[in-house]
mmCIF file with all atom_site columns, C-alpha atoms in Angstrom:
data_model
loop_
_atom_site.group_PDB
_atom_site.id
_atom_site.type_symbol
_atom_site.label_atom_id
_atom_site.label_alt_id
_atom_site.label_comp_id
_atom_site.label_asym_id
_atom_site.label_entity_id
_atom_site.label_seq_id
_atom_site.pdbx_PDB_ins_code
_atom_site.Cartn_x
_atom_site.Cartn_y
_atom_site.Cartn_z
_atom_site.occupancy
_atom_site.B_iso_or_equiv
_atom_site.pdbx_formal_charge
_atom_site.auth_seq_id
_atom_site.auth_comp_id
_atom_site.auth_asym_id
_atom_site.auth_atom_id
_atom_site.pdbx_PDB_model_num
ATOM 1   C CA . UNK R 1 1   ? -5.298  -18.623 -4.256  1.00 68.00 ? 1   UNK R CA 1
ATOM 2   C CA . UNK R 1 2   ? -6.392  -16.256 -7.119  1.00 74.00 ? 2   UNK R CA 1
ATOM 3   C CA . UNK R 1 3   ? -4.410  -12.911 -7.665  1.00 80.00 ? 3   UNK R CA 1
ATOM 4   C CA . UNK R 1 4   ? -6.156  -10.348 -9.210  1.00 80.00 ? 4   UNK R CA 1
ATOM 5   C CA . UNK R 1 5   ? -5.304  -7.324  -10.781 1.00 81.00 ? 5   UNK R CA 1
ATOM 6   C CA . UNK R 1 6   ? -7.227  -4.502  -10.411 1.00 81.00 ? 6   UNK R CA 1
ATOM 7   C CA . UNK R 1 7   ? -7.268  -1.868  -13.063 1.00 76.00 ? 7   UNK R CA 1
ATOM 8   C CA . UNK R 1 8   ? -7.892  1.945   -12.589 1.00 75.00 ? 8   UNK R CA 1
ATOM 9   C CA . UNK R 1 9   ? -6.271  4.834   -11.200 1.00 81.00 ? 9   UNK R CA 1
ATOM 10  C CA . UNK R 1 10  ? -6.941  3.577   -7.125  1.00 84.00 ? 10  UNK R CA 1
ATOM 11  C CA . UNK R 1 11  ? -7.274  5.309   -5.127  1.00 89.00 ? 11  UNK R CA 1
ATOM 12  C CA . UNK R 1 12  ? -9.597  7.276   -7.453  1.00 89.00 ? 12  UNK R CA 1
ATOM 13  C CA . UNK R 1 13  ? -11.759 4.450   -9.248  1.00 90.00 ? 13  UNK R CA 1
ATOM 14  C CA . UNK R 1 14  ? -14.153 5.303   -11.652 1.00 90.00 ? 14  UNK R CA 1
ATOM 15  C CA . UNK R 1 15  ? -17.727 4.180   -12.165 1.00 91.00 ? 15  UNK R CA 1
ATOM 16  C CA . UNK R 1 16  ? -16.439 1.277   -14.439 1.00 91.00 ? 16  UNK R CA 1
ATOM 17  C CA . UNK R 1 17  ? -13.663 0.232   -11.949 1.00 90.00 ? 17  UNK R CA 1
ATOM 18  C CA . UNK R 1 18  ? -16.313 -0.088  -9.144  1.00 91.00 ? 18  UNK R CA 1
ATOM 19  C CA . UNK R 1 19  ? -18.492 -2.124  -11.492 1.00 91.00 ? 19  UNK R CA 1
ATOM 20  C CA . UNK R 1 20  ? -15.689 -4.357  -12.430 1.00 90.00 ? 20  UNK R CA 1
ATOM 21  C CA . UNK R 1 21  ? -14.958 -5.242  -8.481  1.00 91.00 ? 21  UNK R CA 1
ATOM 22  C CA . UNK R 1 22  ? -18.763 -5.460  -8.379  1.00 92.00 ? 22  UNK R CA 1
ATOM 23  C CA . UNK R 1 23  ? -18.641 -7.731  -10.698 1.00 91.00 ? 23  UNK R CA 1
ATOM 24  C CA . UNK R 1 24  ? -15.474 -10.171 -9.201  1.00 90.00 ? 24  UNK R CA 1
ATOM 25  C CA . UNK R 1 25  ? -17.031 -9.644  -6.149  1.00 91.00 ? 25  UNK R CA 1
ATOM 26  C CA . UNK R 1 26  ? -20.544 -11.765 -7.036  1.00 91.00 ? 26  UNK R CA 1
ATOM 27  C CA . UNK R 1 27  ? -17.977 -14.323 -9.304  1.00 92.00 ? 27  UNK R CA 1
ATOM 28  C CA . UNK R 1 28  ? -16.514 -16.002 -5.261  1.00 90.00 ? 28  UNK R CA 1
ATOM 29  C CA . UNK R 1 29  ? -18.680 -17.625 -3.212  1.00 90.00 ? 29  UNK R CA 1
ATOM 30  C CA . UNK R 1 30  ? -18.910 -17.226 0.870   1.00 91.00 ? 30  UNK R CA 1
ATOM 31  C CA . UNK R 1 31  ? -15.781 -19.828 1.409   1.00 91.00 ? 31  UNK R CA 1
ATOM 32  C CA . UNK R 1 32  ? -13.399 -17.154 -0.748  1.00 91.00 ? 32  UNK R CA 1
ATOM 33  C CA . UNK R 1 33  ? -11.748 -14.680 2.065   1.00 93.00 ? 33  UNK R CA 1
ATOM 34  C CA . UNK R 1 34  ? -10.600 -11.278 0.184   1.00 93.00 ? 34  UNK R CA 1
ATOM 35  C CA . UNK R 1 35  ? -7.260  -10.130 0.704   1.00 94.00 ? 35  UNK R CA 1
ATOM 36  C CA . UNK R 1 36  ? -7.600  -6.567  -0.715  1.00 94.00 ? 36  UNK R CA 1
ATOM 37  C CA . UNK R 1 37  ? -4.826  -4.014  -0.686  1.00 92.00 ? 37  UNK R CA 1
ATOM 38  C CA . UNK R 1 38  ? -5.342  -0.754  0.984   1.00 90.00 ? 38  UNK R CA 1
ATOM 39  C CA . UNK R 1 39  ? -4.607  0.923   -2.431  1.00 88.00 ? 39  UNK R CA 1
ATOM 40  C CA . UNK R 1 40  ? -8.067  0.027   -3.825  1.00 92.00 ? 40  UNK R CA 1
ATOM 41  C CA . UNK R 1 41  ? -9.371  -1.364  -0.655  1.00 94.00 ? 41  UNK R CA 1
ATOM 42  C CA . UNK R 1 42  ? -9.579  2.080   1.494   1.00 94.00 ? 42  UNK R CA 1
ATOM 43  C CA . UNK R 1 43  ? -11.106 3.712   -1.940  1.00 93.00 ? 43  UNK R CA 1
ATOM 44  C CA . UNK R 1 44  ? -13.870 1.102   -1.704  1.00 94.00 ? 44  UNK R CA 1
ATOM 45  C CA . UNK R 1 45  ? -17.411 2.354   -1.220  1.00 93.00 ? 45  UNK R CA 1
ATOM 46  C CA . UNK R 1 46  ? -19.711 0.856   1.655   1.00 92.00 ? 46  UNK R CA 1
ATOM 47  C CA . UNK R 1 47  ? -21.903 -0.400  -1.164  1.00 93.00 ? 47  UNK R CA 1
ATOM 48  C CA . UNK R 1 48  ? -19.691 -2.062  -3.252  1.00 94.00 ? 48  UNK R CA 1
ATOM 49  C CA . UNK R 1 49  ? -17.927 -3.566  0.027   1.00 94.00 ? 49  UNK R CA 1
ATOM 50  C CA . UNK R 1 50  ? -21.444 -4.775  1.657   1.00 93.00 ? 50  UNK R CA 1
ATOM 51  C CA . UNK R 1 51  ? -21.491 -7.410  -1.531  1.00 92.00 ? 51  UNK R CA 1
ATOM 52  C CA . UNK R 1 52  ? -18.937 -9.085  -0.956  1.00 92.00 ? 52  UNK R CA 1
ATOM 53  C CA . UNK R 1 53  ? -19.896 -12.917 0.227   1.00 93.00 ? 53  UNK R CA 1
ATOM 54  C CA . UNK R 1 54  ? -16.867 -14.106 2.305   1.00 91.00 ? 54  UNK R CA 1
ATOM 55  C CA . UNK R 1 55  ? -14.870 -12.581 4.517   1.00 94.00 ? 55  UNK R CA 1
ATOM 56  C CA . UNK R 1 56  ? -12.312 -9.122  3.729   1.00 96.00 ? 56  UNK R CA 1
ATOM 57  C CA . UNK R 1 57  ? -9.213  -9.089  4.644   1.00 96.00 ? 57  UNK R CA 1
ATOM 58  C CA . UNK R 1 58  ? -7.508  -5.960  4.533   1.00 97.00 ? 58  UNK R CA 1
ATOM 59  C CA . UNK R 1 59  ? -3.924  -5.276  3.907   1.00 95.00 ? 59  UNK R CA 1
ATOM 60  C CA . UNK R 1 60  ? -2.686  -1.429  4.866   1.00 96.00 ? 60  UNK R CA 1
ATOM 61  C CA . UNK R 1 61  ? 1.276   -0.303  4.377   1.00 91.00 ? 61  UNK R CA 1
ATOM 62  C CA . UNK R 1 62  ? 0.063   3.387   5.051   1.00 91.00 ? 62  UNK R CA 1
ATOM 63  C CA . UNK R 1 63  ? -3.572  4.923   5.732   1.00 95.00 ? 63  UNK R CA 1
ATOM 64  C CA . UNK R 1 64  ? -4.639  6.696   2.314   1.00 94.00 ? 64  UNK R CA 1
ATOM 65  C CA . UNK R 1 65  ? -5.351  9.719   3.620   1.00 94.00 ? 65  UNK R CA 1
ATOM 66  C CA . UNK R 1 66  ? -1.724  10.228  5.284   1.00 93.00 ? 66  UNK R CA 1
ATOM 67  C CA . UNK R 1 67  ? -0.333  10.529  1.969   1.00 88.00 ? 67  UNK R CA 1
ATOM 68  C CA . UNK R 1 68  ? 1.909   13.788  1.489   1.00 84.00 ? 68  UNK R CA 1
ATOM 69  C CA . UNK R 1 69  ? 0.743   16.267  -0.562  1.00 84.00 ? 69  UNK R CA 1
ATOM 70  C CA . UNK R 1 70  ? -3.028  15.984  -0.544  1.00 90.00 ? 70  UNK R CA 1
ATOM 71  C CA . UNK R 1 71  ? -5.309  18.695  -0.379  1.00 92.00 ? 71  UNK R CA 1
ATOM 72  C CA . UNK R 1 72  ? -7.274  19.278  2.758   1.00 95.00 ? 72  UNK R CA 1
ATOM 73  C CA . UNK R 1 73  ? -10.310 17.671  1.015   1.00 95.00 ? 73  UNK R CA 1
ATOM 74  C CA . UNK R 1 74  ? -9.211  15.145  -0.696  1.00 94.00 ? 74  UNK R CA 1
ATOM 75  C CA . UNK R 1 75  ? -7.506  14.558  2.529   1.00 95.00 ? 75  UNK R CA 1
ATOM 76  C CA . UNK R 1 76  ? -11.395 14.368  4.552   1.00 97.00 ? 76  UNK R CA 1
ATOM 77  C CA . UNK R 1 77  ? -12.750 12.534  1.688   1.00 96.00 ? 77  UNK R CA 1
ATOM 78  C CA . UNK R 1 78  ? -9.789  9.455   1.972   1.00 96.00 ? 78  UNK R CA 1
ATOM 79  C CA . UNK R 1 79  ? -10.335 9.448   5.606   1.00 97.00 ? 79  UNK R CA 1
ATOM 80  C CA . UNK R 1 80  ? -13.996 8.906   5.831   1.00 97.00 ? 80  UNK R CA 1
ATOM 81  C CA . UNK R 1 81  ? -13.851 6.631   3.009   1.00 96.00 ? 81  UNK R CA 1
ATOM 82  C CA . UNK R 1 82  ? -11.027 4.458   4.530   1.00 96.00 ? 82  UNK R CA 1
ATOM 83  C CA . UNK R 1 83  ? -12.836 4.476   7.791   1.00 97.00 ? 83  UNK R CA 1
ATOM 84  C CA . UNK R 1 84  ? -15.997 3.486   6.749   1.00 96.00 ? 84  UNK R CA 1
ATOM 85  C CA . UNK R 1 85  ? -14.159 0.807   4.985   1.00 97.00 ? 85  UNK R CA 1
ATOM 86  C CA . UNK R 1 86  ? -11.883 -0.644  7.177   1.00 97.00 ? 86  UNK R CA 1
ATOM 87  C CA . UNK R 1 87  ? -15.581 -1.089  9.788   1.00 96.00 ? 87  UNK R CA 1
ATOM 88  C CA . UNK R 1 88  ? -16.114 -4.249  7.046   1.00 96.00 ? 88  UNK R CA 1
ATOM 89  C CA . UNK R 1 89  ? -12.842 -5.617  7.542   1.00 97.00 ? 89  UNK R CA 1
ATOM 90  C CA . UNK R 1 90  ? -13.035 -9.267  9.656   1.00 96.00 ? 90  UNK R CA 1
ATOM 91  C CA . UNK R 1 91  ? -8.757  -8.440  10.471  1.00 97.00 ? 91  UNK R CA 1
ATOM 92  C CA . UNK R 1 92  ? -6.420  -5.591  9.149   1.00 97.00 ? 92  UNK R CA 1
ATOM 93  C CA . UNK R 1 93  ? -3.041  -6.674  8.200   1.00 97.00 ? 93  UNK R CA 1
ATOM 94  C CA . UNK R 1 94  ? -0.271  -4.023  8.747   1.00 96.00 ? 94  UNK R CA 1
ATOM 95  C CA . UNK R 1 95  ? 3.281   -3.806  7.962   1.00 93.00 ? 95  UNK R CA 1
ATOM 96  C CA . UNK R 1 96  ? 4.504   -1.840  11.118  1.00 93.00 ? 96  UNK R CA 1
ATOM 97  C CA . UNK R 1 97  ? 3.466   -1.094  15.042  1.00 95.00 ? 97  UNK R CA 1
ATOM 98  C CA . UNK R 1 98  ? 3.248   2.571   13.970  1.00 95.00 ? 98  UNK R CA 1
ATOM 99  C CA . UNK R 1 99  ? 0.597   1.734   11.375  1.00 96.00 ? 99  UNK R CA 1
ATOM 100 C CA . UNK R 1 100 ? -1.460  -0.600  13.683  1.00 97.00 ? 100 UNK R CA 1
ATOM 101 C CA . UNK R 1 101 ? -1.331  2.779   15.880  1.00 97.00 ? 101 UNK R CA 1
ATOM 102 C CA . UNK R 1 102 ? -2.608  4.961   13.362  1.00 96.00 ? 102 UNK R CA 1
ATOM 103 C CA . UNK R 1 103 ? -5.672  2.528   12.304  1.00 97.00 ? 103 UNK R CA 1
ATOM 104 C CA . UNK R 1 104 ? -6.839  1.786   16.229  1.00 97.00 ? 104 UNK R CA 1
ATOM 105 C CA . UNK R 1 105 ? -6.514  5.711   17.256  1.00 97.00 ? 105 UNK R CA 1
ATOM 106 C CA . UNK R 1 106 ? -7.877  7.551   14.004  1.00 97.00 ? 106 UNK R CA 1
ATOM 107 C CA . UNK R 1 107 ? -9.785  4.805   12.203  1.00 97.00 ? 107 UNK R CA 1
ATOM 108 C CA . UNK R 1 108 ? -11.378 2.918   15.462  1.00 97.00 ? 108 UNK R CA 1
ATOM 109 C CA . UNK R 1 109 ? -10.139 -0.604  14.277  1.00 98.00 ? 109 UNK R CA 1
ATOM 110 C CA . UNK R 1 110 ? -10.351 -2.917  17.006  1.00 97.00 ? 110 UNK R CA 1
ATOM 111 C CA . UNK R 1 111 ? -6.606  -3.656  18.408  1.00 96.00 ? 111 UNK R CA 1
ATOM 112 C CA . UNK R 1 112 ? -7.815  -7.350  18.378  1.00 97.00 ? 112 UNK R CA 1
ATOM 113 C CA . UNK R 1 113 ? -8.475  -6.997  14.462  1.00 97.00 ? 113 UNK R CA 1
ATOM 114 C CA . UNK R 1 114 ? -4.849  -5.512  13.696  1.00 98.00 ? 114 UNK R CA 1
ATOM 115 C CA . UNK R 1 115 ? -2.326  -8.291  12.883  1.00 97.00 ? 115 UNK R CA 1
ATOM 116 C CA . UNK R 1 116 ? 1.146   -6.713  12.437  1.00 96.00 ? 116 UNK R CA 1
ATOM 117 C CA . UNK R 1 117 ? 3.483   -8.379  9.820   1.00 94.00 ? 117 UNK R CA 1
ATOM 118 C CA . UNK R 1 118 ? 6.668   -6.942  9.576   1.00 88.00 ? 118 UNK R CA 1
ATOM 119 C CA . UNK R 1 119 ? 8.372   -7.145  6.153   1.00 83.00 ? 119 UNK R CA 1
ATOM 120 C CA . UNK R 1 120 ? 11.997  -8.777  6.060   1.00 80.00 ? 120 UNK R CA 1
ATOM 121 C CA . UNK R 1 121 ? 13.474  -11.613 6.146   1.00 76.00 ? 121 UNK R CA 1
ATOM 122 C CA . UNK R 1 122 ? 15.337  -14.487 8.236   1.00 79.00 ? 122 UNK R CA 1
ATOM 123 C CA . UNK R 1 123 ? 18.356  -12.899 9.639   1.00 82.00 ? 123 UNK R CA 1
ATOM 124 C CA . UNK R 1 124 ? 21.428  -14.612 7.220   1.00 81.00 ? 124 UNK R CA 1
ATOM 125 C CA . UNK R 1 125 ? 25.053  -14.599 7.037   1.00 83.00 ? 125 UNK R CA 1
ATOM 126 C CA . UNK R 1 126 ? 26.182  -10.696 6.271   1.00 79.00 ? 126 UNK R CA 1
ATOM 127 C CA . UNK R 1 127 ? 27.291  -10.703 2.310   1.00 72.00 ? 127 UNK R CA 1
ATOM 128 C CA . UNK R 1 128 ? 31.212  -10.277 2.003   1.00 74.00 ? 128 UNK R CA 1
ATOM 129 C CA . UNK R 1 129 ? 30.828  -8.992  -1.174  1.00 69.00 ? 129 UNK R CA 1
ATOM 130 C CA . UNK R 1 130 ? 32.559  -9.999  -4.266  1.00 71.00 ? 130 UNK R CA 1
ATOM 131 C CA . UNK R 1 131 ? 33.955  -8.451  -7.765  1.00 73.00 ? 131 UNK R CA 1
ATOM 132 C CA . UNK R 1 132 ? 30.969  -7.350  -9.093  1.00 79.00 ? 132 UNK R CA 1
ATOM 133 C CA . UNK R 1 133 ? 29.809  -3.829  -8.924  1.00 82.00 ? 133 UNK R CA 1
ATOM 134 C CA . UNK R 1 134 ? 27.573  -3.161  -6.054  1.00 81.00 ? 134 UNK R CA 1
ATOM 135 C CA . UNK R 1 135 ? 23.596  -2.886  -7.070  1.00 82.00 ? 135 UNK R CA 1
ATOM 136 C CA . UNK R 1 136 ? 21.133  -2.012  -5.011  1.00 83.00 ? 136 UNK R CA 1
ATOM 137 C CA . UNK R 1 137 ? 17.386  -2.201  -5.710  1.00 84.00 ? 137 UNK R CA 1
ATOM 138 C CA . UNK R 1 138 ? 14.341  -0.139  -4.480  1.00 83.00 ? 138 UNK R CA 1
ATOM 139 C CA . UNK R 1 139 ? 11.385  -1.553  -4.856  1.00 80.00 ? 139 UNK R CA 1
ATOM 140 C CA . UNK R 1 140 ? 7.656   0.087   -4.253  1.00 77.00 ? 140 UNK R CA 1
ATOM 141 C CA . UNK R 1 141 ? 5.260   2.891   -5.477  1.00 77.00 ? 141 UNK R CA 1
ATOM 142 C CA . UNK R 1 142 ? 7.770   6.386   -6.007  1.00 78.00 ? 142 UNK R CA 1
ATOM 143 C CA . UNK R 1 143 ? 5.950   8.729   -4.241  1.00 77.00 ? 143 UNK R CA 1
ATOM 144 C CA . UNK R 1 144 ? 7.517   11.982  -2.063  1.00 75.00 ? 144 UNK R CA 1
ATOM 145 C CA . UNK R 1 145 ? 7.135   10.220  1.083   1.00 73.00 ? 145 UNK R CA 1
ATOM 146 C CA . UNK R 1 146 ? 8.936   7.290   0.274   1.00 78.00 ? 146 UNK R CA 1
ATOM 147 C CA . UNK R 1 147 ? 12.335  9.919   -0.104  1.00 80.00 ? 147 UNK R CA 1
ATOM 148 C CA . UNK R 1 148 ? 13.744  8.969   -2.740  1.00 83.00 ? 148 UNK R CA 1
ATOM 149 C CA . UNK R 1 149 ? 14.970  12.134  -3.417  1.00 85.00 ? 149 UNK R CA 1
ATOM 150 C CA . UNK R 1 150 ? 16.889  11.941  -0.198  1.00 86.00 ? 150 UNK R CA 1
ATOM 151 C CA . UNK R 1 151 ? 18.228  8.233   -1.287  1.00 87.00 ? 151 UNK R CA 1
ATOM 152 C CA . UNK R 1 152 ? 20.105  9.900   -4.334  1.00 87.00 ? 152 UNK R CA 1
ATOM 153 C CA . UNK R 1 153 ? 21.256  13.376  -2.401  1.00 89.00 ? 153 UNK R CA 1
ATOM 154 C CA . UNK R 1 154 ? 22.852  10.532  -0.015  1.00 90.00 ? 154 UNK R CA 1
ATOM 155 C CA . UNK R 1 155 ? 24.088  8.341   -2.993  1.00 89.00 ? 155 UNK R CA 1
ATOM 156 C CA . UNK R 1 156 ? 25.845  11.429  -4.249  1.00 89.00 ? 156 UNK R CA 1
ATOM 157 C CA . UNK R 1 157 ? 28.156  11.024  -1.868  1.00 90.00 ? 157 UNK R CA 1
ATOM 158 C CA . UNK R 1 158 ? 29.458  8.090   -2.801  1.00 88.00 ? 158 UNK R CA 1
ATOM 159 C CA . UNK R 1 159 ? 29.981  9.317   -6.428  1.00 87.00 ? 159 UNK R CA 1
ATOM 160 C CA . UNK R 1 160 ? 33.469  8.204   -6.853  1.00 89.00 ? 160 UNK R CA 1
ATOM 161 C CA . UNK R 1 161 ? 33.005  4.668   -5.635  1.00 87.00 ? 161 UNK R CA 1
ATOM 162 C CA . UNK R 1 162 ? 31.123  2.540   -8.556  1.00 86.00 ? 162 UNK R CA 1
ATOM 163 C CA . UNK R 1 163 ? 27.337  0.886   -7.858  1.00 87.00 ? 163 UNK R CA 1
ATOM 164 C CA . UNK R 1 164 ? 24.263  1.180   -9.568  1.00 87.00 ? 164 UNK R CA 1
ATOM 165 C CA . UNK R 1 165 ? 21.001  1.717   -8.381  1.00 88.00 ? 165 UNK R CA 1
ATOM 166 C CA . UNK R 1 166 ? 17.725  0.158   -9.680  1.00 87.00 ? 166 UNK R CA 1
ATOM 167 C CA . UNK R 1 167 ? 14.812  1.887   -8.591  1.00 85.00 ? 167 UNK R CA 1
ATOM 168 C CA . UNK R 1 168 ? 11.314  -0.098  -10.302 1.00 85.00 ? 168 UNK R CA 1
ATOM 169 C CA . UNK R 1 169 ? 7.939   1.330   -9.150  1.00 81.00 ? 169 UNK R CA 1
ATOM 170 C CA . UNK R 1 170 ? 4.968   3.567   -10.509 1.00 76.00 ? 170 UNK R CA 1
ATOM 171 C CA . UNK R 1 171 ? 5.934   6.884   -10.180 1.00 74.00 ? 171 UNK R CA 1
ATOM 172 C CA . UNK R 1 172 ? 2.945   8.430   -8.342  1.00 68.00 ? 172 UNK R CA 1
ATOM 173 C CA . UNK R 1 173 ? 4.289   12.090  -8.311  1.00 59.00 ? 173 UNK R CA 1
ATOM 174 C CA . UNK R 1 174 ? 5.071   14.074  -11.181 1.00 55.00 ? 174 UNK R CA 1
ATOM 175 C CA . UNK R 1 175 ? 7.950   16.453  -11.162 1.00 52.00 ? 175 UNK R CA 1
ATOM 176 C CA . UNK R 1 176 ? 9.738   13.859  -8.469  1.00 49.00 ? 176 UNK R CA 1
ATOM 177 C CA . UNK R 1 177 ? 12.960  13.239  -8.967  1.00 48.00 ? 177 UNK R CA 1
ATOM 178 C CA . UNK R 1 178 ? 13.316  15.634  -11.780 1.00 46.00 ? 178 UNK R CA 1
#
């Protein structure tokens, strides 16, 4: 297994970005199967995807071009991108039924190409709690569809109880949570 980290503004990579992945791309021989995030992965250009030896795996929380607040054409431009993409992907990993939905009706993938991994974990014992101070943690890209606005208007109302709240991501919106 080798992790590695793109770098770039994805889902808007520049020339150099596409030359780097170009680049990684010719370093793995036919035996390496790429596991590339939908991020950078639906951004991809035919080209750049057509070099790549082994076999791509994709992995897709939310289609690119469902993201709130994109423009009309910017909203086109992920779609056909992402679609022409996802047509080199050997399987599409998905974190929800809705999701595998959304790729086989707008995107033609294949049904038989969609495996659906649902995040979590092994159901355990419920937590009783304890003396410390309650802290719950949000983890993932901060973006206006993830709500996180909505997460503090509700937290609000438990102002006079104590807890903290972690909340680690990229913020992808400016303005958000202002």
């Amino acid at each position: 297994l080798v992790h590695v980290e793109l770098s770039g503004k994805w889902p808007s990579p520049t020339t150099k970005d596409i030359a780097i992945c170009e680049s990684l791309f010719h370093s793995f021989s036919e035996k390496t199967a790429l596991l590339i995030d939908g991020l950078a992965f639906g951004a991809m250009p035919e080209t750049l995807l057509k070099q790549a030896k082994g076999p791509i795996i994709a992995l897709c929380h939310h289609p690119l071009a469902y993201e709130t607040g994109l423009d009309e054409s910017r909203r086109n431009e992920l779609h056909i991108s992402e679609k022409a993409a996802l047509a080199h992907a050997r399987s599409v990993i998905v974190t929800s039924d809705a999701t595998a939905g959304l790729l086989a009706r707008d995107f033609g993938v294949p049904e038989r190409n969609i495996v659906i991994a649902l995040p979590g974990t092994r159901k355990m014992q419920r937590a009783r709690g304890g003396e410390d101070i309650p802290h719950m943690v949000a983890i993932g890209s901060v973006s206006r569809r993830k709500n996180y606005d909505g997460l503090l208007e509700a937290l609000q109302q438990l102002a006079d109880l104590s807890w903290r709240l972690t909340i680690a991501g990229r913020f992808e919106d400016e303005g958000l949570m202002g």
